[in-house]
Coordinates of C-alpha atoms and ligand atoms in Angstrom, one line a residue:
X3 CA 0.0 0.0 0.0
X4 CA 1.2 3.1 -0.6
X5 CA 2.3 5.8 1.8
X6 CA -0.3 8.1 3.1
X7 CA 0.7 11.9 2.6
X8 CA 2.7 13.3 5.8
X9 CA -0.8 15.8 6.4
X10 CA -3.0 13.0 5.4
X11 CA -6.1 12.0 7.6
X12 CA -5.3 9.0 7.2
X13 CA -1.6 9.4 8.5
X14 CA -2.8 11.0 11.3
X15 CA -5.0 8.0 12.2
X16 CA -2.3 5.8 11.8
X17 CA -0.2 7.8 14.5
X18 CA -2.3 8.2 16.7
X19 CA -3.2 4.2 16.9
X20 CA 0.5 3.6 17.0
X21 CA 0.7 6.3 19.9
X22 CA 2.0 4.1 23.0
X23 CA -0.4 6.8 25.5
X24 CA -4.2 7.7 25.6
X25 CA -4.9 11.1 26.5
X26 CA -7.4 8.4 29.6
X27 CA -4.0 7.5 30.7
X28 CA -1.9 10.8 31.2
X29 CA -5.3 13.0 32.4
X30 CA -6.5 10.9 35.9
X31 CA -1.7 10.5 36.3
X32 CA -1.9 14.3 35.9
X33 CA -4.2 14.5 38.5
X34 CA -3.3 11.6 40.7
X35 CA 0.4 12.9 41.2
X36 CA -0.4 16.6 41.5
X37 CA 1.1 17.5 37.9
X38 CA -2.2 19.4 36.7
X39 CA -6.1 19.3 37.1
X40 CA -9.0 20.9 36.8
X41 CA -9.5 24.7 38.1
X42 CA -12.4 24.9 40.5
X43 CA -12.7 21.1 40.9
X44 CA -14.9 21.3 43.9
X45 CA -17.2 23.0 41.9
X46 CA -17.1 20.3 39.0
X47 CA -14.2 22.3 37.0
X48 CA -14.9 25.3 34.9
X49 CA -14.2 24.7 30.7
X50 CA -10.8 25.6 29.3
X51 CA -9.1 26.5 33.1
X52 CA -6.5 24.3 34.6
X53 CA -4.3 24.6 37.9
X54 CA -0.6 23.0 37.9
X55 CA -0.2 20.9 41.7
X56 CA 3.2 21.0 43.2
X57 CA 4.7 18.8 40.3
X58 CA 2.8 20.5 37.5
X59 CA 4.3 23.9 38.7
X60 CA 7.9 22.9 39.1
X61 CA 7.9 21.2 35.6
X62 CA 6.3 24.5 34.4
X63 CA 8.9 26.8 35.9
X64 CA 11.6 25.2 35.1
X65 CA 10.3 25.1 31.3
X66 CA 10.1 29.1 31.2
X67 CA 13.1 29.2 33.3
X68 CA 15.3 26.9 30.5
X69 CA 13.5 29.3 28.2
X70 CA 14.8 32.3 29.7
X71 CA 18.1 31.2 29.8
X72 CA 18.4 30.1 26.2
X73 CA 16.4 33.0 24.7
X74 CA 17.4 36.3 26.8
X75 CA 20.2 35.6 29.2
X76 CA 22.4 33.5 26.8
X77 CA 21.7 36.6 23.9
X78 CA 23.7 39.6 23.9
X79 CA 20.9 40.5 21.3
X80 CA 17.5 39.8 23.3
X81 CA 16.1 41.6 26.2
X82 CA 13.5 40.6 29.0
X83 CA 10.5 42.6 30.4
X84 CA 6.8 41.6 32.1
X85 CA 4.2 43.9 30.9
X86 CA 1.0 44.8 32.3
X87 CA -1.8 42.0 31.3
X88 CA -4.3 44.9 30.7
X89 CA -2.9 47.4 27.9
X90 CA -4.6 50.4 26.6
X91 CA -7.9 49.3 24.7
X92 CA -6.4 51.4 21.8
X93 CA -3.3 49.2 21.2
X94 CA -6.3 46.0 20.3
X95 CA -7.9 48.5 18.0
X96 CA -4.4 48.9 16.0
X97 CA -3.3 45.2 16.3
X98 CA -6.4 44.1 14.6
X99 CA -7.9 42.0 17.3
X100 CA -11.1 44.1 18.1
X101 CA -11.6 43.8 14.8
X102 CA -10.5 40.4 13.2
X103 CA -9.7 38.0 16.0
X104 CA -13.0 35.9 15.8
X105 CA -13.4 32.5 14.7
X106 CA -16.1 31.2 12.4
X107 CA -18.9 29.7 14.8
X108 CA -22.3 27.8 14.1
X109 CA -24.9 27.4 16.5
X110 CA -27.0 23.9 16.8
X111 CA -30.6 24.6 16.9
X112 CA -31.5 21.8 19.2
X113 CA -29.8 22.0 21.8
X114 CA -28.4 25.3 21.6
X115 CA -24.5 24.3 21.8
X116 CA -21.7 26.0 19.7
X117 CA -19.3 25.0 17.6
X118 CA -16.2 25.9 15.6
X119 CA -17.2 25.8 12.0
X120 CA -13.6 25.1 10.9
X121 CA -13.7 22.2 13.5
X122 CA -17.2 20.2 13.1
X123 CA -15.5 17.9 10.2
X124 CA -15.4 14.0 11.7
X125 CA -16.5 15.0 15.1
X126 CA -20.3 13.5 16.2
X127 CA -22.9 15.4 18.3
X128 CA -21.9 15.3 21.8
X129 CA -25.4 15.2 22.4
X130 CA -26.2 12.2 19.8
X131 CA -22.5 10.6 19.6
X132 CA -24.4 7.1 18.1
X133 CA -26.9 8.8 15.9
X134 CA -25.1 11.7 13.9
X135 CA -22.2 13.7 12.9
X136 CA -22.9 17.6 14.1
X137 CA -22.7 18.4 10.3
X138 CA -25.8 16.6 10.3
X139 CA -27.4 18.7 12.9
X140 CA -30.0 21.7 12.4
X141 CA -26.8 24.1 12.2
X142 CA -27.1 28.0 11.9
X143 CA -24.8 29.6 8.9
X144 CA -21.6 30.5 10.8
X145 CA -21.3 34.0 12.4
X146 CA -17.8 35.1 13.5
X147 CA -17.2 35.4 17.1
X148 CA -14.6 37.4 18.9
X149 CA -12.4 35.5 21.0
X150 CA -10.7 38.4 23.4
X151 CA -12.4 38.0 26.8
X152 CA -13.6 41.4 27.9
X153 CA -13.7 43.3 31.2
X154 CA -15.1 47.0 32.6
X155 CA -12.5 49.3 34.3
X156 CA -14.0 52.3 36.3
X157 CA -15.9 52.7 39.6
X158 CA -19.3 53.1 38.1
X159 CA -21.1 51.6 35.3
X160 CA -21.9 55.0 33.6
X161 CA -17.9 55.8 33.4
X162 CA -16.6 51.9 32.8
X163 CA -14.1 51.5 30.0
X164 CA -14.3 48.5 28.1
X165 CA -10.6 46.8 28.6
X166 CA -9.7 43.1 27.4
X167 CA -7.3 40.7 28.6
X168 CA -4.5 40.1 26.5
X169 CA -5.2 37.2 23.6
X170 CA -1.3 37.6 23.3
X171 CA 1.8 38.7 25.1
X172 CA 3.3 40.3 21.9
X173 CA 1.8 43.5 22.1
X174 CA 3.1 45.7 24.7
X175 CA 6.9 44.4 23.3
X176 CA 5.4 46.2 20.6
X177 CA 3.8 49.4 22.0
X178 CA 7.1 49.7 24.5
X179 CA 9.4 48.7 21.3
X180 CA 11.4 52.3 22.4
X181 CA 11.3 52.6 25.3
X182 CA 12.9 49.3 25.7
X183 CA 15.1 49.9 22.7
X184 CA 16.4 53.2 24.5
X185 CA 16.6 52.2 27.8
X186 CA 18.5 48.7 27.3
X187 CA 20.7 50.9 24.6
X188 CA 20.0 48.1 22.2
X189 CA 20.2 48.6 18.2
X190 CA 18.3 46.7 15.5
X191 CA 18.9 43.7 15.0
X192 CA 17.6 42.9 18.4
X193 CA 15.0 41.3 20.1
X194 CA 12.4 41.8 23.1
X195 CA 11.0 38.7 25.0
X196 CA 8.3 37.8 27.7
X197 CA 6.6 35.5 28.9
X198 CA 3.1 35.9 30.4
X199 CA -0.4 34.9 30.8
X200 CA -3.0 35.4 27.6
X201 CA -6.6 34.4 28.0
X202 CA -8.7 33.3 24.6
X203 CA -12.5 33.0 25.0
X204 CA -12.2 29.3 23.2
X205 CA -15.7 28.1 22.3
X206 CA -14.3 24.4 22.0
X207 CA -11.9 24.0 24.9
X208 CA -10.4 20.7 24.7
X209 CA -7.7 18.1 24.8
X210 CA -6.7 18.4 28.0
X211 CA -4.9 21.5 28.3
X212 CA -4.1 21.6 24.9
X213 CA -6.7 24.6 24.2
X214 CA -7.4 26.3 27.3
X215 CA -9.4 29.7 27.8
X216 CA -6.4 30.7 30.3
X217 CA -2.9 29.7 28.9
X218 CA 0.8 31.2 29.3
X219 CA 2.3 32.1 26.0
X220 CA 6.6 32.7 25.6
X221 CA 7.4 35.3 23.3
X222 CA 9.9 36.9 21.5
X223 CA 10.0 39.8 18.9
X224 CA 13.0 40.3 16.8
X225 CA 13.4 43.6 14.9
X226 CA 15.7 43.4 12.2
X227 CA 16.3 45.5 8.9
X228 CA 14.0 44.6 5.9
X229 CA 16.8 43.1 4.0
X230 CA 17.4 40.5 6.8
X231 CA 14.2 39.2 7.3
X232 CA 14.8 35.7 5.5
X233 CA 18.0 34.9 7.5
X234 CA 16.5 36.2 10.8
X235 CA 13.4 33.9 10.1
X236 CA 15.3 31.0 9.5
X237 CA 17.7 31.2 12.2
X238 CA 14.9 31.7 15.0
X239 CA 13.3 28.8 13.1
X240 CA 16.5 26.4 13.4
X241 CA 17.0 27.8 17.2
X242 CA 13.3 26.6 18.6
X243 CA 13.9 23.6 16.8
X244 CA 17.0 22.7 18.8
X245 CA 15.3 23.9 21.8
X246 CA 12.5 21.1 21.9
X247 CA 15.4 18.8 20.9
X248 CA 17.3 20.1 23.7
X249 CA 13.9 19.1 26.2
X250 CA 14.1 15.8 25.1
X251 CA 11.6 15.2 23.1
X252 CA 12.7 12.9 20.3
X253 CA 12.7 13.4 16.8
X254 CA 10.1 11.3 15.6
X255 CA 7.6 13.5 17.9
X256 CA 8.6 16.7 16.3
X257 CA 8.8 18.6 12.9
X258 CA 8.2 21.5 11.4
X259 CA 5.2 22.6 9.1
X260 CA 5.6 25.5 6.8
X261 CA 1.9 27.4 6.7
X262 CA 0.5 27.6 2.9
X263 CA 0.2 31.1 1.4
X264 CA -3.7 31.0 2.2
X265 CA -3.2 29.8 6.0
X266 CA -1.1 33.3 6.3
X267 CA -2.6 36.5 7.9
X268 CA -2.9 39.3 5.9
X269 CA 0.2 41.1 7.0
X270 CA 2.2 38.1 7.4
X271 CA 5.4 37.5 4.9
X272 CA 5.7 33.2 6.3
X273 CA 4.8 31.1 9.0
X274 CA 6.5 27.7 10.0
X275 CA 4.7 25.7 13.1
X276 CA 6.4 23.4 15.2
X277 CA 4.2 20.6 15.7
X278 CA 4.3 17.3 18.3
X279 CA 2.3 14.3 18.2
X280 CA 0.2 14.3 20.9
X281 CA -2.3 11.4 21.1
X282 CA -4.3 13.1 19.1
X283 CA -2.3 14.2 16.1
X284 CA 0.1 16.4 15.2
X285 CA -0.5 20.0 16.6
X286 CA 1.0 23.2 16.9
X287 CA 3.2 23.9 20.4
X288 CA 5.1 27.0 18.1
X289 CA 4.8 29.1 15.6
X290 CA 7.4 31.2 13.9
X291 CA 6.2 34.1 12.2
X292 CA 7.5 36.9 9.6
X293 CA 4.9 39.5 10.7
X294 CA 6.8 42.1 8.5
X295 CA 6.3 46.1 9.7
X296 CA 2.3 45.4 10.6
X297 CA 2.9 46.0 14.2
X298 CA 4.9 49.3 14.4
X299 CA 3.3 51.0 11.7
X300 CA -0.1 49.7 13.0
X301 CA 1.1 51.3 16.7
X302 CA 2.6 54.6 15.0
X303 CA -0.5 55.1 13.1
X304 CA -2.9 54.6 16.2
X305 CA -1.1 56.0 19.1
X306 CA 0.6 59.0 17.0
X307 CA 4.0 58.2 18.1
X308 CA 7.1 57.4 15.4
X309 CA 8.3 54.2 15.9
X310 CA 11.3 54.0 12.9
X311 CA 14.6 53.5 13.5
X312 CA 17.8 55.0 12.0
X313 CA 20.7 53.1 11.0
X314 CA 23.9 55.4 12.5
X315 CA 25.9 53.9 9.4
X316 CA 23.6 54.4 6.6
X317 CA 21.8 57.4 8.3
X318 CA 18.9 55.0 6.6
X319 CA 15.0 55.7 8.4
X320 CA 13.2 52.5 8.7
X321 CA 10.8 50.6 10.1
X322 CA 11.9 47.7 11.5
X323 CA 10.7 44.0 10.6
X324 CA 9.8 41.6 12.8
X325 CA 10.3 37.9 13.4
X326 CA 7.9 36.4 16.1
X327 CA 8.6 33.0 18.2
X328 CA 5.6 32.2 20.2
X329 CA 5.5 29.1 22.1
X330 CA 2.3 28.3 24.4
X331 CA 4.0 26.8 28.0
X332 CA 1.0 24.7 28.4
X333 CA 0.7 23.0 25.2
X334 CA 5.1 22.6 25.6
X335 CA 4.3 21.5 28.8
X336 CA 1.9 19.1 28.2
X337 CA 4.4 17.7 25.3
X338 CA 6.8 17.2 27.6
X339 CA 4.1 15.0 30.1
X340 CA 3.1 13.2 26.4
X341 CA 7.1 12.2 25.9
X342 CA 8.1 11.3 29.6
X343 CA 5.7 9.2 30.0
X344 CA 6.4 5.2 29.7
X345 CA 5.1 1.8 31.4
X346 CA 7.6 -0.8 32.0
X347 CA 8.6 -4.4 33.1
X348 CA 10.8 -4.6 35.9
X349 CA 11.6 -8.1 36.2
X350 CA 9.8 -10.5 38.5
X351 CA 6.4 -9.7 36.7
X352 CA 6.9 -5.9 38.3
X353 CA 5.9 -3.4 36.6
X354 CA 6.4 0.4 36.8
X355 CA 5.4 3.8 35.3
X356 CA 7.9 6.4 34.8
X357 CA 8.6 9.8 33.4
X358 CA 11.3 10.2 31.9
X359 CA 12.2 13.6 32.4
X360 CA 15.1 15.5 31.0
X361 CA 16.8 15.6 34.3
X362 CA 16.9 20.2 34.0
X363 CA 13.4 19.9 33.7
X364 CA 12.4 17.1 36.3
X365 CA 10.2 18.6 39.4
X366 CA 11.7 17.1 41.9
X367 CA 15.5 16.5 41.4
X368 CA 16.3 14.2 44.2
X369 CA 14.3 12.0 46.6
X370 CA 16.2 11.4 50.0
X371 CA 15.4 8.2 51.4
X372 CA 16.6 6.3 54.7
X373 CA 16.9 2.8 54.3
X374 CA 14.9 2.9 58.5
X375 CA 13.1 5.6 60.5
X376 CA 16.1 5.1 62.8
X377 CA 17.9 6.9 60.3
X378 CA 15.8 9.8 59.7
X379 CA 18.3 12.3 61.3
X380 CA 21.3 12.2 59.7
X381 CA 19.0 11.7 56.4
X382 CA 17.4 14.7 57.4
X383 CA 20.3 16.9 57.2
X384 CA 21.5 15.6 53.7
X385 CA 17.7 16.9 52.5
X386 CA 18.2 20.1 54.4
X387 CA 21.8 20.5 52.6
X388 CA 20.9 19.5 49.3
X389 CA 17.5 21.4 49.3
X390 CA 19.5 24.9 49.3
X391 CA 20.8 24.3 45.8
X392 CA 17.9 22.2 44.1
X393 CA 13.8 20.8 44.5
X394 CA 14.4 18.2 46.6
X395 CA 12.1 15.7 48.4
X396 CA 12.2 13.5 51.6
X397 CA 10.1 10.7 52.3
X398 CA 10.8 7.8 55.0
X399 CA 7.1 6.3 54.8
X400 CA 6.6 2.1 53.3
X401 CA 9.2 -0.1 52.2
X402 CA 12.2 1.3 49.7
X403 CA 10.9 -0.3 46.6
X404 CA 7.1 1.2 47.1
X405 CA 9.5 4.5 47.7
X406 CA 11.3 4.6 44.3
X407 CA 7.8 4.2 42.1
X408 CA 6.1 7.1 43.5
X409 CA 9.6 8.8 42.8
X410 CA 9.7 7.2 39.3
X411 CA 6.3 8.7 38.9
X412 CA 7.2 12.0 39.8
X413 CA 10.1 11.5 37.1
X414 CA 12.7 12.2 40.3
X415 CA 16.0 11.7 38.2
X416 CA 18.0 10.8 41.4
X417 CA 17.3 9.1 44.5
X418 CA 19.9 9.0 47.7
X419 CA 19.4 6.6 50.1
X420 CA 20.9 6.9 53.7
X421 CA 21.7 3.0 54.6
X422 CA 23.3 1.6 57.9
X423 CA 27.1 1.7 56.2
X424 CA 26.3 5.4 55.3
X425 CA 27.3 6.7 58.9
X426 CA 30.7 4.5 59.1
X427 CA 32.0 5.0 55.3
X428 CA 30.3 8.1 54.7
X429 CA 28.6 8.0 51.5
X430 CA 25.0 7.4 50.3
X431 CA 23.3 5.1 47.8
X432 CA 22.6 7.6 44.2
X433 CA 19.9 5.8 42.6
X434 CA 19.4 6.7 38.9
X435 CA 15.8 6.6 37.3
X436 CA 15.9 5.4 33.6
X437 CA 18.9 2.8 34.7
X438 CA 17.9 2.1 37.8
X439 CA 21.7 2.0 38.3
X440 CA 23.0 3.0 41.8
X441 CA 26.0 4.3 42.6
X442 CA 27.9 4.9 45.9
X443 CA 28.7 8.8 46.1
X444 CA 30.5 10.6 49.1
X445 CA 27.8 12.9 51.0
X446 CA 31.0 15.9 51.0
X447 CA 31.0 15.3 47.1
X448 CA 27.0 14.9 46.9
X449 CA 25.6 18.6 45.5
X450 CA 28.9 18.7 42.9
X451 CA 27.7 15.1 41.8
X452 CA 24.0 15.9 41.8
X453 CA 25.0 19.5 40.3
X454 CA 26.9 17.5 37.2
X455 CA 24.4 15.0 36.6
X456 CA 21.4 17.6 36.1
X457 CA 23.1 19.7 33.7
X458 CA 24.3 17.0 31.6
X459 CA 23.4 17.5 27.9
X460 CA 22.4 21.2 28.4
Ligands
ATP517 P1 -4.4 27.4 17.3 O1 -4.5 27.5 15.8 O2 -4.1 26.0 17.8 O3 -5.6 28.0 17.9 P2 -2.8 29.8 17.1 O4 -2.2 29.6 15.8 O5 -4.0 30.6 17.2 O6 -3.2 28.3 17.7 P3 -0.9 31.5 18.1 O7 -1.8 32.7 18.1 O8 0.2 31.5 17.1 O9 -1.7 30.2 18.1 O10 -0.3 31.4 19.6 C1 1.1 30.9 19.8 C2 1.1 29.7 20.7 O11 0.3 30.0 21.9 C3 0.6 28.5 20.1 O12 1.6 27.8 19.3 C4 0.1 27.7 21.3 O13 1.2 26.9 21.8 C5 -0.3 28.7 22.3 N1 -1.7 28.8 22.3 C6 -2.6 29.5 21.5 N2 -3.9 29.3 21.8 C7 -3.8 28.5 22.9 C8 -4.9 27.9 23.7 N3 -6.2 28.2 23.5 N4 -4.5 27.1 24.8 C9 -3.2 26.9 25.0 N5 -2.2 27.3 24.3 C10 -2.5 28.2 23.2

């Protein structure tokens, strides 16, 4: 037979059969270990909101904090800030969202749900899964429907200002483009990054966190000179790649998808996505866009202030171009929760699930363990030295084996166990997760070895 087309339908199918995890496996393990669940859960959740537990928020910090480090504090050329989440109502009326950022929706006259138009293709009625597809439902022609989520500033309802919280993090890097420019004494080529909270009023929240009404986006707007736009493009392209390599996610999960000239937004010059294979299908975690001089002549025009830049060499007046990299922390976040995971044999009909972590991302980076109770105090102050320099975790309750799965399950790379030799030669048991290999380490040498271990491959 031959090959289906890498976009195929069909392809996609095929994937996701092959896919070794079921969304029904990762979603109750998310909320089991404390990774991520639903907001409001006492309440019976509310669509599209999701809160990270002690887990969830570690792997998520340490995701923006690699992010960080790679984008702004490794780059002479790329500087941070953390903008307000509310920005002047104006600056939506000059990006365009006020008056484009809706999606095509159609209404179901039975029972009154909504649905993305571009989305109703394959899926059934959620209130007739058996009998029909929703195509085949009493649908209403589809009306566009704004997605920014809307809020009134102002004391009294007379003298309330409509204000909407950001759909995107990219635009007061835009709006503050010179002030930041001035201030950091930066000249184009340079770039701008933050990373921040947006909020989409999603109609069809699904897949898990995938598309949430909340979510935390990580941006970064390059301004370059017109004639460097192809080069800039390409190399932010090749450097997100790497990055998503550099998580540990393999390559087979990963690749890029260059949009179609009809997929592109008005203003937009190209558009590449990086894409994973999630359980179900490939979908975008990044996209990588040439958004050209829409943005700061859109601001100029609306806010009166000149934006252009002037080469000191060429005495040339431009407007710089910009090259977007916007990666959602969630839907990165949840890749990396997709890839970890794995169910193994352990010998003696023993199973075990484990995440597999890269070990600069892992929540917890070491579990100390005494072999006994007896030995809790000397164990005690290893967990009190080590937790000065990373996340660490101590836990003397059930036998050691029951000990190491919950670790294994919390993707702890390292575990030390305090034994009865440790107090006469002085060293502990360094158990590692994906071998299960143990090694005997000094405790005077234990935060260089632990320190050496975690940053390997980074
Ligand atoms: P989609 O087509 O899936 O709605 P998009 O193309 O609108 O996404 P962008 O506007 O390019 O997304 O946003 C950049 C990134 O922000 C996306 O790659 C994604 O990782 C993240 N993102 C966007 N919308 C959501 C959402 N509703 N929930 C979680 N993450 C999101």
């Amino acid at each position: 037979m031959p090959e289906p087309a890498p976009d195929s339908p069909a392809r996609d199918l095929e994937e996701r059969e092959r896919h070794p995890l079921a969304m029904e496996t990762l979603v109750p393990l998310c909320a089991s270990r404390g990774f991520i669940y639903p907001a409001s859960e006492i309440y019976g959740g509310i669509a599209g909101f999701w809160d990270y537990g002690p887990l969830g928020v570690e792997l998520k910090n340490n995701l923006k904090a690699l992010w960080w480090r790679r984008v702004v504090r490794e780059r002479d050329d790329v500087v941070g800030i953390d903008s307000a989440i509310i920005s002047h109502p104006r600056t939506w009326e000059a990006s365009g969202h006020v008056e484009h950022f809706s999606d095509p929706m159609v209404d179901c006259r039975t029972c009154k749900r909504r649905f993305r138009a571009d989305q109703i293709e394959g899926e059934r009625c959620p209130e007739a899964p058996r009998q029909r597809a929703i195509s085949e439902c009493d649908l209403t022609e589809a009306r566009e429907f704004n997605l920014m989520l809307r809020t009134e500033l102002g004391a009294s309802v007379d003298d309330a200002m409509t204000a909407y919280l950001r759909p995107e993090t990219c635009q007061p890097i835009f709006s503050g483009f010179k002030r930041v420019r001035e201030t950091a004494r930066q000249k184009v080529p340079f770039g701008i990054a933050q990373i921040g909270k947006a909020f989409r009023n999603e109609i069809t929240p699904r897949n898990f966190t995938f598309r949430s009404r909340e979510f935390e986006q990580a941006e970064m707007e390059f301004f370059c000179h017109p004639s460097t736009r192809e080069e800039w493009f390409a190399h932010w392209r090749d450097e997100r790649f790497r990055f998503h390599r550099e998580l540990g996610i393999g390559e087979s999960l990963l690749r890029v998808r260059p949009h179609a000239a009809d997929e592109l937004a008005h203003y937009a010059r190209a558009a590449d996505d990086i894409e994973f294979l999630f359980p179900f299908g490939w979908q975008e975690i990044e996209g990588i866009h040439d958004r050209g001089d829409w943005d700061l002549s859109r601001h100029t025009q609306y806010s009166g202030k000149e934006l252009a830049v002037t080469d000191e060499q060429t005495k040339e007046r431009f407007v710089p171009m910009v090259i977007e990299t916007s990666v959602g922390v969630d839907r990165t976040t949840l890749a990396l929760l997709v890839a970890a995971y794995a169910r193994e044999e352990i010998g003696e009909g023993d199973e075990r699930t484990v995440m597999r972590f890269h070990p600069a991302l892992a929540p917890i980076k070491a579990a100390v363990l005494p072999l006994s109770k007896k030995l809790a105090d000397p164990a005690q102050a290893i967990h009190r030295d080590l937790r000065k320099h990373f996340n660490t975790f101590y836990d003397d309750a059930g036998n050691i084996g029951r000990r190491y799965r919950r670790q294994d399950e919390a993707g702890t790379p390292f575990c030390v166990t305090y034994d009865f030799d440790s107090a006469e030669d002085g060293c502990v048991t360094v158990r590692e997760r994906d071998t299960m290999s143990q090694d005997r380490v000094p405790v005077e040498g234990l935060t260089s070895y632990l320190r050496d271990r975690l940053e390997e491959g980074l």
